[in-house]
Amino acid sequence: MTQNIIELSAAELAQKLAEREVTSVQAVEAHLERIAATDGRPVEADNPYAGKTGLNAFLHVNTEEALSVAAEVDAARESGEDLPELAGVPIAVKDLIVTKGQPTTAASKMLEGWMSPYDGTVTQRLRAARMPMLGKTNLDEFAMGSTTEHSAYGVTRNPWDLTRIPGGSGGGSAAAVTAFQAPLALGTDTGGSIRQPAAVTGSVGVKPTYGSVSRYGVIAMASSLDQVGPCSRTVLDAALLHEVVGGHDPQDSTSLTDPATGFASAARAGAAEGGLKGLRVGVVKELTGEGFQAGVEQRFREAVDLLRSAGAEVVEVETPNFRYALGAYYLIMSSEVSSNLAKYDGVRFGRRTLPTDGNLTIERVMGATRAAGFGAEVKRRTILGTYALSAGYYDAYYGSAQKVRTLVQRDFNAAFEKCDVLISPTAPTTAFPIGSVDEHADPMQMYLNDVATIPTNLAGVPAISLPAGLAPEDGLPVGVQFMAPAREDARLYCAGAGLEALLTQANGGPIWKDLPDVVTAVNNLPGTTSAVATEGAAK
Amino acid sequence: MSEITRDTVAHLATLAHIEMSEEQLQAMAGELQQIVGAVAQVSEVAGDDVPATSHPLPLRNVMREDVVGEPLTAEEALSGAPDAEDGQFKVPAILEED
């Protein structure tokens, strides 16, 4: 074997497994070793809230089960059993998705140590596909945030620069695939939580059409916006994973009946010679210019030029109502949050905190439990949603936001009459330093990260983010995003893989050829050295 | 848009069942005022002729067949509860004792 196992894409690894060049146990062991070398140790032995000294992409590592599933796959292959395409390929799962046998915390103190008594549908499908689960990845608490700084268990670090955020909410899944801790991961995207982390870590992330992937067993944030999707390093890998987890599920009443097929073949067709010829690409005028970092704009323009040179027809489209999308999103999302999170009542699961004085009524226990169990951002959004839904304000806020949602959908419909896919930068900036945004002084500043990703969630249409290179001014990854009409997810994989091939050729290799040595960077972190030294001294 | 005061937040926190300190109420009032100020323009965008969208896809209520399945056992359902007794969730007193 000439190439390190962890550097293989999922498709490459699947092929080597099928050809018996590598075993699944070897693949799982290689990734577990990588996690051990890069994720760090607990900063404080008895305090999980202090986080870990390294990337901190994983909240739980599922060593035993992953190895045993891998051994079963190897044995099955040995006995000649017909196996699914990705059998034996390991995967990481965002800790918002429930899994039997592993804790599910949503990165909240509210669910610390909680063991789900059932598997989510996507979890079941990973088991059916015989993919070993490496563990559960970090996120902003209940998926609320754009940095993972709102995780109760410490921030995840960006593998490109450990002092910077990996995006959010799915920063753990994006960091894991970027740092070669896993070839694949699952994320969830309510307003950009798969795509914005992909953009700032130089990885690939897809938000499928609403209803393409089941939400059963995915801890709900905002039910009319949430969607599960793949995280990977290549577009083809995302397509393969989408085919595994997608498709109809009777357990989710919003599940589409369309089969999740044809994504990988679309990716292969797009990457082939002439695959983009005649593709009509619409540049969204409202998602460029003011508020977008110069280097982000530059790499975006170059990507559009590459598409044009490959025979795509590039047009400009106007979506005048996108400017109201952020406001509408924060009202709708927070309203649904306030409703969905009412279930954390200190009765049925998770934490119960008793008030320190006075009578122990259920109301007071609930108030104390939620005060202790929720972090600041979750409280902020719950209170905002309670306000937007309260008597006297409902029509002005929630009702109006739902009308804006209609206008955003109409903008998409009009745009898709002129082109097959839309394109924009995924996030307005590259990764910024951890702790650099003061959310208390200016809570809206953080929310602006999602300005380009939110419209698709409001409209339910699918989108993919893929790396477009490094910004010249800071050397950090830039993401571009394709958007397609609902149920046309295959177009994303075609356009995405086509652009990916063009960029790889133009840049002389994939983006991760420039990734700094993460193991060295982690070992050089100030916290790591002292933690290791302390432990060494204790021995 | 009306002003969001400390008392507004105190009322909302009661509705949302989140205990908040005096300091938190004051801080949240300021933050909420900023957020609501920034998003309030949505109420001026769409006229009466624009229908509301509550859901991204035009789906009607979907009902599945009413068949006997294998749901969680009572024991499994109670496995994550903070307190349980005799196969039921156990809660503190519901009513104030005066």
XYZ file of C-alpha atoms in Angstrom:
637
model
C 0.000 0.000 0.000
C 1.661 3.162 -1.180
C -0.782 5.700 0.246
C -1.643 6.287 3.874
C -5.119 4.893 4.604
C -6.411 8.089 6.170
C -5.610 10.101 3.066
C -7.891 7.973 0.903
C -11.277 9.301 -0.070
C -14.248 7.157 0.926
C -14.640 6.010 -2.687
C -10.962 5.044 -2.900
C -11.068 3.277 0.452
C -14.225 1.380 -0.564
C -12.450 0.171 -3.669
C -9.367 -0.962 -1.750
C -11.602 -2.758 0.732
C -13.447 -4.494 -2.093
C -10.144 -5.508 -3.653
C -8.935 -6.723 -0.230
C -5.912 -4.478 -0.328
C -6.978 -3.060 3.041
C -9.225 -4.430 5.781
C -11.903 -2.439 7.526
C -10.186 -3.089 10.862
C -7.021 -1.495 9.462
C -9.026 1.478 8.211
C -10.790 1.969 11.548
C -7.535 1.583 13.498
C -5.788 4.142 11.287
C -8.534 6.693 11.869
C -8.699 5.987 15.623
C -4.942 6.551 15.813
C -5.312 9.803 13.931
C -8.077 10.912 16.310
C -5.846 10.043 19.280
C -2.978 12.041 17.775
C -4.984 15.154 16.905
C -8.056 15.496 19.108
C -6.187 16.153 22.360
C -6.714 15.095 25.971
C -9.196 16.505 28.477
C -7.920 19.879 29.691
C -9.190 19.050 33.173
C -9.541 15.420 34.210
C -12.938 15.683 35.924
C -14.420 18.572 33.964
C -15.738 17.744 30.483
C -16.839 21.375 30.032
C -13.202 22.493 29.772
C -12.839 20.719 26.427
C -9.760 19.014 25.031
C -6.256 20.181 24.264
C -6.346 19.433 20.520
C -8.935 19.760 17.752
C -11.739 18.625 20.095
C -13.775 17.468 17.107
C -15.115 14.402 18.943
C -17.315 14.386 22.033
C -17.285 10.591 22.132
C -14.992 8.068 20.435
C -16.711 4.760 19.725
C -13.621 2.552 19.683
C -15.022 -0.822 20.679
C -18.127 -0.850 18.499
C -16.310 0.597 15.462
C -13.677 -2.125 15.632
C -16.225 -4.894 16.121
C -18.365 -3.708 13.154
C -15.187 -3.508 11.060
C -14.213 -7.062 12.048
C -17.683 -8.314 11.095
C -17.415 -6.619 7.690
C -13.996 -8.140 7.095
C -15.278 -11.594 8.022
C -18.315 -11.175 5.767
C -16.107 -10.106 2.896
C -13.831 -13.038 3.539
C -16.775 -15.420 3.290
C -17.785 -13.924 -0.053
C -20.890 -12.088 1.138
C -22.301 -9.405 -1.164
C -21.690 -6.110 0.671
C -22.960 -2.540 0.228
C -20.579 -0.158 -1.583
C -19.368 1.702 1.517
C -19.274 -1.364 3.812
C -16.327 -1.064 6.153
C -15.724 2.651 5.470
C -15.710 4.486 8.820
C -17.818 7.563 9.499
C -18.266 10.200 12.214
C -21.735 11.347 13.307
C -22.755 14.798 14.529
C -23.823 14.521 18.151
C -27.287 15.838 17.318
C -28.233 12.474 15.804
C -29.323 9.771 18.234
C -27.345 6.547 18.407
C -27.951 3.455 20.512
C -24.888 2.445 22.486
C -23.212 5.865 22.386
C -24.121 8.986 24.369
C -26.005 11.760 22.554
C -25.566 15.185 24.126
C -26.358 17.810 21.450
C -23.271 19.443 23.040
C -25.540 20.572 25.872
C -25.261 20.159 29.613
C -28.973 19.365 29.429
C -28.272 15.954 27.862
C -24.914 15.184 29.439
C -24.428 11.402 29.458
C -27.848 10.725 27.918
C -28.119 7.373 26.134
C -30.797 7.217 23.478
C -32.943 4.080 23.708
C -33.339 4.076 19.914
C -31.424 4.788 16.688
C -32.286 7.582 14.282
C -33.202 6.504 10.758
C -29.887 7.721 9.355
C -28.092 5.805 12.116
C -29.999 2.656 11.149
C -29.045 3.194 7.528
C -25.361 3.519 8.431
C -25.670 0.210 10.271
C -27.435 -1.384 7.279
C -24.640 -0.054 5.039
C -22.218 -1.651 7.521
C -20.240 1.514 8.103
C -18.335 1.569 11.427
C -19.194 4.679 13.456
C -16.025 6.306 14.824
C -17.886 8.497 17.287
C -19.946 11.618 17.833
C -18.756 15.056 16.732
C -18.861 18.400 18.484
C -21.290 21.198 17.619
C -22.748 24.419 18.917
C -25.243 23.490 21.636
C -28.416 22.111 19.994
C -26.884 23.243 16.662
C -27.296 26.928 17.530
C -24.266 28.874 16.399
C -21.748 29.384 13.613
C -18.475 28.605 15.427
C -18.885 25.621 17.855
C -17.936 28.136 20.560
C -21.394 27.473 21.996
C -20.665 23.808 22.712
C -20.880 23.095 26.455
C -17.820 20.846 26.021
C -15.320 23.321 24.609
C -14.716 24.775 21.157
C -13.556 22.699 18.184
C -10.420 24.085 16.521
C -9.937 24.664 12.806
C -7.275 22.244 11.435
C -5.917 25.023 9.184
C -5.196 27.286 12.157
C -5.890 26.008 15.667
C -6.582 29.518 16.967
C -9.543 29.874 14.626
C -13.138 28.647 14.563
C -14.100 25.651 12.388
C -17.530 27.142 11.665
C -20.758 25.858 13.079
C -22.849 24.420 14.116
C -21.220 21.320 12.624
C -17.625 22.361 13.285
C -16.767 18.926 14.690
C -17.837 16.996 11.587
C -16.099 19.470 9.246
C -12.876 19.491 11.288
C -12.915 15.666 11.480
C -13.021 15.149 7.701
C -10.580 18.014 7.079
C -8.015 16.661 9.550
C -8.312 13.089 8.185
C -9.889 11.821 11.411
C -12.687 10.384 9.256
C -13.294 10.157 5.505
C -16.986 10.930 5.982
C -19.260 12.533 8.540
C -22.921 13.353 8.947
C -24.070 16.871 9.711
C -27.307 18.790 10.010
C -28.077 22.103 8.321
C -30.772 24.482 9.584
C -29.285 27.753 8.304
C -25.866 26.685 7.034
C -24.549 24.328 9.738
C -23.117 21.867 7.196
C -22.038 24.329 4.479
C -20.444 27.183 6.437
C -18.147 24.795 8.410
C -17.278 23.092 5.099
C -16.387 26.473 3.619
C -14.110 27.625 6.435
C -12.355 24.239 6.779
C -11.875 23.606 3.045
C -14.138 20.530 2.957
C -17.336 19.554 1.150
C -20.798 19.793 2.694
C -24.274 19.258 1.294
C -27.675 20.377 2.500
C -30.054 18.118 0.565
C -33.558 19.097 -0.511
C -35.785 19.377 2.564
C -37.264 15.903 3.031
C -34.571 14.062 1.084
C -33.038 12.633 4.268
C -35.128 11.520 7.248
C -35.161 13.689 10.374
C -36.389 10.820 12.600
C -33.994 10.578 15.509
C -32.360 13.931 14.807
C -32.743 16.230 17.793
C -35.004 18.967 16.472
C -33.869 22.580 16.317
C -36.226 24.214 13.779
C -38.305 21.496 12.173
C -39.308 23.298 8.969
C -35.639 24.113 8.233
C -33.548 21.198 9.603
C -32.003 18.768 7.135
C -29.373 16.019 7.534
C -26.548 15.884 5.003
C -23.069 14.583 4.168
C -19.634 16.061 5.045
C -16.564 14.849 3.150
C -13.401 15.914 1.368
C -14.660 15.162 -2.148
C -17.939 15.761 -3.964
C -18.203 12.115 -5.045
C -17.906 10.964 -1.423
C -20.748 13.283 -0.401
C -22.881 11.860 -3.218
C -22.164 8.276 -2.116
C -23.095 9.065 1.489
C -26.273 10.899 0.429
C -27.328 7.724 -1.407
C -26.772 5.696 1.787
C -28.757 7.895 4.177
C -31.339 9.437 1.829
C -34.684 8.216 0.560
C -38.179 7.815 1.937
C -38.806 7.075 5.608
C -42.340 6.438 6.884
C -41.172 7.592 10.340
C -40.802 11.195 9.090
C -44.030 12.737 7.795
C -42.034 15.333 5.821
C -39.965 12.686 4.048
C -40.048 12.782 0.241
C -40.904 9.626 -1.683
C -38.113 10.176 -4.237
C -35.405 7.513 -4.175
C -31.907 8.772 -3.272
C -30.205 7.485 -6.383
C -28.180 8.883 -9.250
C -26.048 11.245 -7.143
C -22.732 9.421 -7.562
C -23.302 8.924 -11.274
C -24.110 12.645 -11.588
C -20.836 13.475 -9.822
C -18.881 11.198 -12.144
C -20.573 12.715 -15.200
C -19.862 16.256 -14.013
C -16.196 15.515 -13.445
C -15.783 13.937 -16.878
C -14.369 15.861 -19.834
C -17.001 18.336 -21.078
C -19.270 17.539 -18.129
C -20.182 21.185 -17.548
C -20.752 22.145 -21.168
C -24.018 24.025 -21.551
C -24.749 24.104 -17.788
C -26.540 27.381 -17.074
C -25.059 28.930 -13.931
C -26.645 31.963 -12.283
C -24.464 34.278 -10.186
C -26.596 35.662 -7.363
C -26.050 39.398 -7.448
C -27.264 39.928 -3.871
C -24.732 37.428 -2.444
C -21.559 39.248 -3.468
C -20.032 42.657 -2.863
C -20.553 44.500 0.406
C -19.881 42.372 3.482
C -17.837 39.748 1.600
C -14.084 39.528 2.248
C -11.898 40.499 -0.739
C -10.135 37.132 -0.948
C -13.471 35.304 -0.788
C -14.747 37.395 -3.699
C -11.556 36.805 -5.651
C -11.622 33.007 -5.347
C -15.341 33.045 -6.104
C -14.814 35.078 -9.319
C -12.016 32.738 -10.386
C -14.297 29.726 -9.869
C -16.954 31.354 -12.030
C -14.326 32.061 -14.719
C -13.277 28.402 -14.639
C -16.881 27.316 -15.142
C -17.194 29.692 -18.095
C -13.981 28.380 -19.632
C -15.345 24.830 -19.315
C -18.338 25.718 -21.426
C -20.890 26.691 -18.778
C -23.215 29.600 -19.590
C -22.895 32.142 -16.804
C -25.687 34.659 -16.231
C -26.412 37.091 -13.414
C -29.662 36.714 -11.499
C -31.398 39.053 -9.089
C -33.067 37.863 -5.924
C -34.308 41.117 -4.360
C -35.965 39.476 -1.340
C -32.823 37.658 -0.148
C -31.968 40.791 1.840
C -34.916 40.053 4.120
C -34.083 36.351 4.448
C -31.794 36.700 7.483
C -34.443 38.552 9.476
C -37.183 36.111 8.495
C -34.917 33.179 9.312
C -34.106 34.385 12.817
C -37.804 34.863 13.602
C -38.934 31.509 12.164
C -35.975 29.539 13.513
C -36.196 30.989 17.020
C -39.958 30.457 17.114
C -39.537 26.795 16.234
C -36.631 26.514 18.693
C -38.745 27.849 21.552
C -41.360 25.224 20.766
C -39.026 22.271 20.119
C -36.913 22.854 23.225
C -39.941 22.900 25.508
C -39.447 19.137 25.843
C -36.397 19.649 28.078
C -38.460 19.871 31.220
C -36.421 17.880 33.713
C -38.968 15.046 33.629
C -38.551 12.726 30.663
C -34.844 12.728 29.921
C -31.643 14.505 30.702
C -30.866 16.837 33.541
C -32.992 17.773 36.536
C -31.822 20.635 38.715
C -33.617 21.423 41.955
C -34.062 25.021 43.116
C -31.950 25.779 46.164
C -34.739 27.405 48.169
C -38.502 27.450 48.554
C -41.105 24.904 47.452
C -40.240 22.192 44.980
C -43.021 22.613 42.444
C -42.690 21.228 38.940
C -42.709 24.768 37.521
C -39.770 25.809 39.659
C -37.851 22.609 38.942
C -38.366 23.214 35.238
C -37.135 26.802 35.515
C -34.050 25.782 37.493
C -33.317 22.831 35.189
C -33.477 24.948 32.046
C -31.463 27.740 33.667
C -28.672 25.296 34.521
C -28.923 23.078 31.443
C -29.052 25.622 28.602
C -26.213 27.891 27.518
C -26.488 31.597 26.695
C -27.224 31.280 22.965
C -29.942 28.662 23.474
C -31.596 30.906 26.066
C -31.316 33.937 23.775
C -33.022 32.149 20.888
C -35.674 30.567 23.110
C -36.583 33.944 24.575
C -36.568 35.577 21.107
C -38.859 32.838 19.783
C -41.175 33.163 22.759
C -41.369 36.892 22.003
C -42.037 36.361 18.264
C -44.867 33.942 19.039
C -46.430 35.881 21.903
C -49.813 37.568 21.806
C -49.751 40.936 20.049
C -46.527 40.244 18.143
C -47.336 37.026 16.293
C -48.663 38.682 13.106
C -45.967 41.354 12.982
C -43.066 38.957 13.423
C -43.739 35.263 12.873
C -46.584 35.874 10.406
C -44.585 38.424 8.407
C -41.528 36.180 8.367
C -43.607 33.393 6.825
C -44.659 35.773 4.057
C -41.036 36.698 3.415
C -40.400 32.984 3.114
C -42.888 32.928 0.221
C -41.085 35.860 -1.430
C -37.705 34.112 -1.108
C -39.181 30.993 -2.727
C -40.533 33.127 -5.575
C -37.074 34.635 -6.070
C -35.634 31.120 -6.390
C -38.383 30.069 -8.808
C -37.756 33.107 -11.022
C -33.978 32.567 -10.919
C -34.289 28.892 -11.862
C -36.242 29.861 -14.977
C -33.027 31.434 -16.241
C -30.486 28.845 -15.119
C -29.932 25.274 -13.901
C -27.973 26.081 -10.761
C -27.124 29.215 -8.775
C -23.689 30.006 -7.400
C -22.415 32.246 -4.591
C -19.693 32.313 -1.960
C -20.774 30.044 0.939
C -19.699 32.334 3.783
C -18.810 36.030 3.743
C -15.397 35.545 5.395
C -12.745 32.933 6.044
C -12.390 31.440 9.545
C -12.035 34.120 12.201
C -10.164 33.820 15.527
C -11.852 31.976 18.398
C -13.357 34.491 20.812
C -13.220 37.411 18.393
C -16.951 38.094 18.128
C -18.596 39.634 21.188
C -22.103 38.248 20.897
C -23.361 40.203 23.889
C -22.274 43.548 22.455
C -23.517 42.781 18.948
C -25.590 39.583 18.684
C -26.372 40.208 15.001
C -22.738 40.141 13.911
C -22.502 36.383 14.450
C -25.739 35.796 12.599
C -24.359 37.511 9.461
C -22.144 34.451 8.858
C -25.227 32.692 7.573
C -26.382 35.360 5.132
C -25.582 33.303 2.014
C -26.699 29.913 3.318
C -30.056 30.827 4.884
C -32.154 31.472 1.746
C -31.956 27.811 0.681
C -33.197 26.596 4.075
C -36.168 28.968 3.888
C -37.025 27.674 0.409
C -36.205 24.013 1.107
C -33.914 23.798 -1.931
C -30.606 21.876 -1.888
C -27.083 23.342 -1.886
C -23.477 22.147 -1.819
C -20.358 23.938 -0.562
C -16.950 22.983 -1.900
C -13.499 24.514 -1.469
C -12.475 27.182 -4.004
C -8.896 27.655 -2.794
C -7.197 29.754 -0.140
C -7.813 33.469 0.335
C -4.643 35.368 -0.660
C -4.723 37.709 2.359
C -4.829 35.037 5.099
C -4.143 31.670 3.434
C -7.416 30.215 4.750
C -9.998 28.169 2.816
C -12.815 29.795 0.850
C -16.028 27.959 -0.034
C -18.322 28.327 -3.029
C -21.890 27.169 -3.022
C -24.120 25.778 -5.758
C -27.886 25.843 -5.235
C -30.416 23.824 -7.255
C -34.217 23.558 -7.452
C -35.955 21.253 -4.965
C -35.498 17.556 -5.764
C -32.696 18.348 -8.227
C -29.887 17.396 -5.821
C -28.182 15.459 -8.626
C -27.410 18.765 -10.359
C -25.377 19.842 -7.322
C -23.198 16.755 -7.516
C -22.705 17.208 -11.254
C -21.800 20.913 -11.026
C -19.846 20.429 -7.786
C -17.705 17.569 -9.065
C -17.149 19.439 -12.335
C -15.886 22.546 -10.575
C -13.858 20.447 -8.127
C -12.052 18.788 -11.063
C -11.349 22.157 -12.687
C -10.015 23.631 -9.440
C -7.849 20.604 -8.699
C -6.319 20.886 -12.139
C -5.846 24.672 -11.895
C -4.275 24.454 -8.411
C -2.109 21.415 -9.059
C -3.913 19.257 -6.501
C -6.702 19.240 -3.912
C -6.875 21.999 -1.303
C -5.542 19.758 1.495
C -2.114 19.512 -0.141
C -1.510 22.846 1.640
C -2.965 21.753 5.014
C -0.411 22.313 7.788
C 0.749 19.269 9.767
C -2.061 18.999 12.294
C -0.246 16.606 14.669
C 2.670 19.018 15.052
C 0.341 21.986 15.450
C -1.645 20.187 18.153
C 1.512 19.183 20.012
C 2.710 22.778 19.905
C -0.469 24.174 21.440
C 0.369 25.681 24.847
C -2.398 23.716 26.634
C -1.248 20.375 25.242
C 2.307 20.647 26.425
C 1.320 21.449 29.980
C -1.351 18.743 30.048
C 1.100 16.136 28.830
C 3.768 17.391 31.229
C 1.372 17.245 34.180
C 0.299 13.748 33.298
C 3.910 12.695 32.818
C 4.829 14.086 36.232
C 1.994 12.169 37.871
C 3.201 8.839 36.540
C -41.701 48.280 17.539
C -42.166 48.605 21.228
C -39.300 48.813 23.646
C -38.113 45.569 25.181
C -37.676 46.177 28.883
C -36.376 44.091 31.732
C -40.028 43.382 32.601
C -40.745 42.141 29.056
C -37.904 39.664 29.359
C -39.019 38.603 32.835
C -42.448 37.789 31.396
C -40.931 35.879 28.445
C -38.600 33.947 30.772
C -41.623 32.871 32.832
C -43.402 31.693 29.685
C -40.265 29.842 28.546
C -39.643 28.322 32.001
C -36.096 29.642 32.308
C -35.078 31.124 35.657
C -33.017 34.275 35.113
C -31.108 36.503 37.508
C -31.678 40.247 37.641
C -28.399 40.768 35.803
C -29.360 38.300 33.058
C -32.742 39.960 32.598
C -31.117 43.356 32.115
C -28.520 42.036 29.671
C -31.040 40.007 27.680
C -33.323 43.044 27.315
C -30.546 44.934 25.556
C -29.565 42.017 23.325
C -33.161 41.255 22.395
C -33.787 44.899 21.565
C -30.885 44.814 19.110
C -31.962 41.579 17.458
C -35.602 42.585 17.147
C -34.536 45.979 15.808
C -32.484 44.288 13.121
C -35.152 41.807 12.059
C -38.234 44.042 12.441
C -38.124 45.158 8.810
C -39.665 41.824 7.766
C -43.007 43.198 8.911
C -42.834 45.924 6.253
C -41.931 43.729 3.268
C -44.902 41.650 2.254
C -48.423 42.880 1.637
C -51.718 41.175 2.452
C -51.733 39.525 -0.967
C -48.689 37.379 -0.156
C -49.581 34.009 1.386
C -47.581 32.699 4.338
C -45.308 29.681 3.914
C -45.067 27.510 7.001
C -43.277 24.679 5.306
C -40.824 24.567 2.376
C -42.573 21.861 0.370
C -46.267 21.651 -0.497
C -47.007 18.549 1.575
C -50.362 17.681 3.089
C -50.671 15.795 6.330
C -49.231 12.382 5.801
C -50.771 9.495 7.681
C -49.233 6.076 7.868
C -51.106 2.814 8.130
C -52.312 2.065 11.638
C -50.386 -1.118 12.228
C -48.984 -2.644 15.386
C -45.248 -2.011 15.640
C -42.523 -2.608 18.160
C -42.154 0.682 20.012
C -39.970 1.245 23.041
C -40.791 -0.716 26.152
C -41.769 1.289 29.232
C -38.388 0.455 30.697
C -36.554 1.814 27.630
C -38.709 4.936 27.530
C -37.933 5.633 31.177
C -34.229 4.812 30.863
C -33.129 8.452 30.451
C -35.531 10.001 32.958
C -34.103 11.793 36.001
C -36.589 9.964 38.233
C -39.086 7.137 37.702
C -41.198 4.816 39.818
C -43.543 1.908 39.045
C -43.077 2.302 35.296
C -43.913 6.002 35.341
C -42.083 9.318 35.244
C -41.811 10.766 38.736
C -42.170 14.520 39.084
C -42.083 16.986 41.968
C -45.371 18.327 43.333
C -47.489 19.948 40.624
C -49.299 22.472 42.806
C -47.935 25.143 45.115
C -48.258 24.219 48.773
C -49.535 27.109 50.799
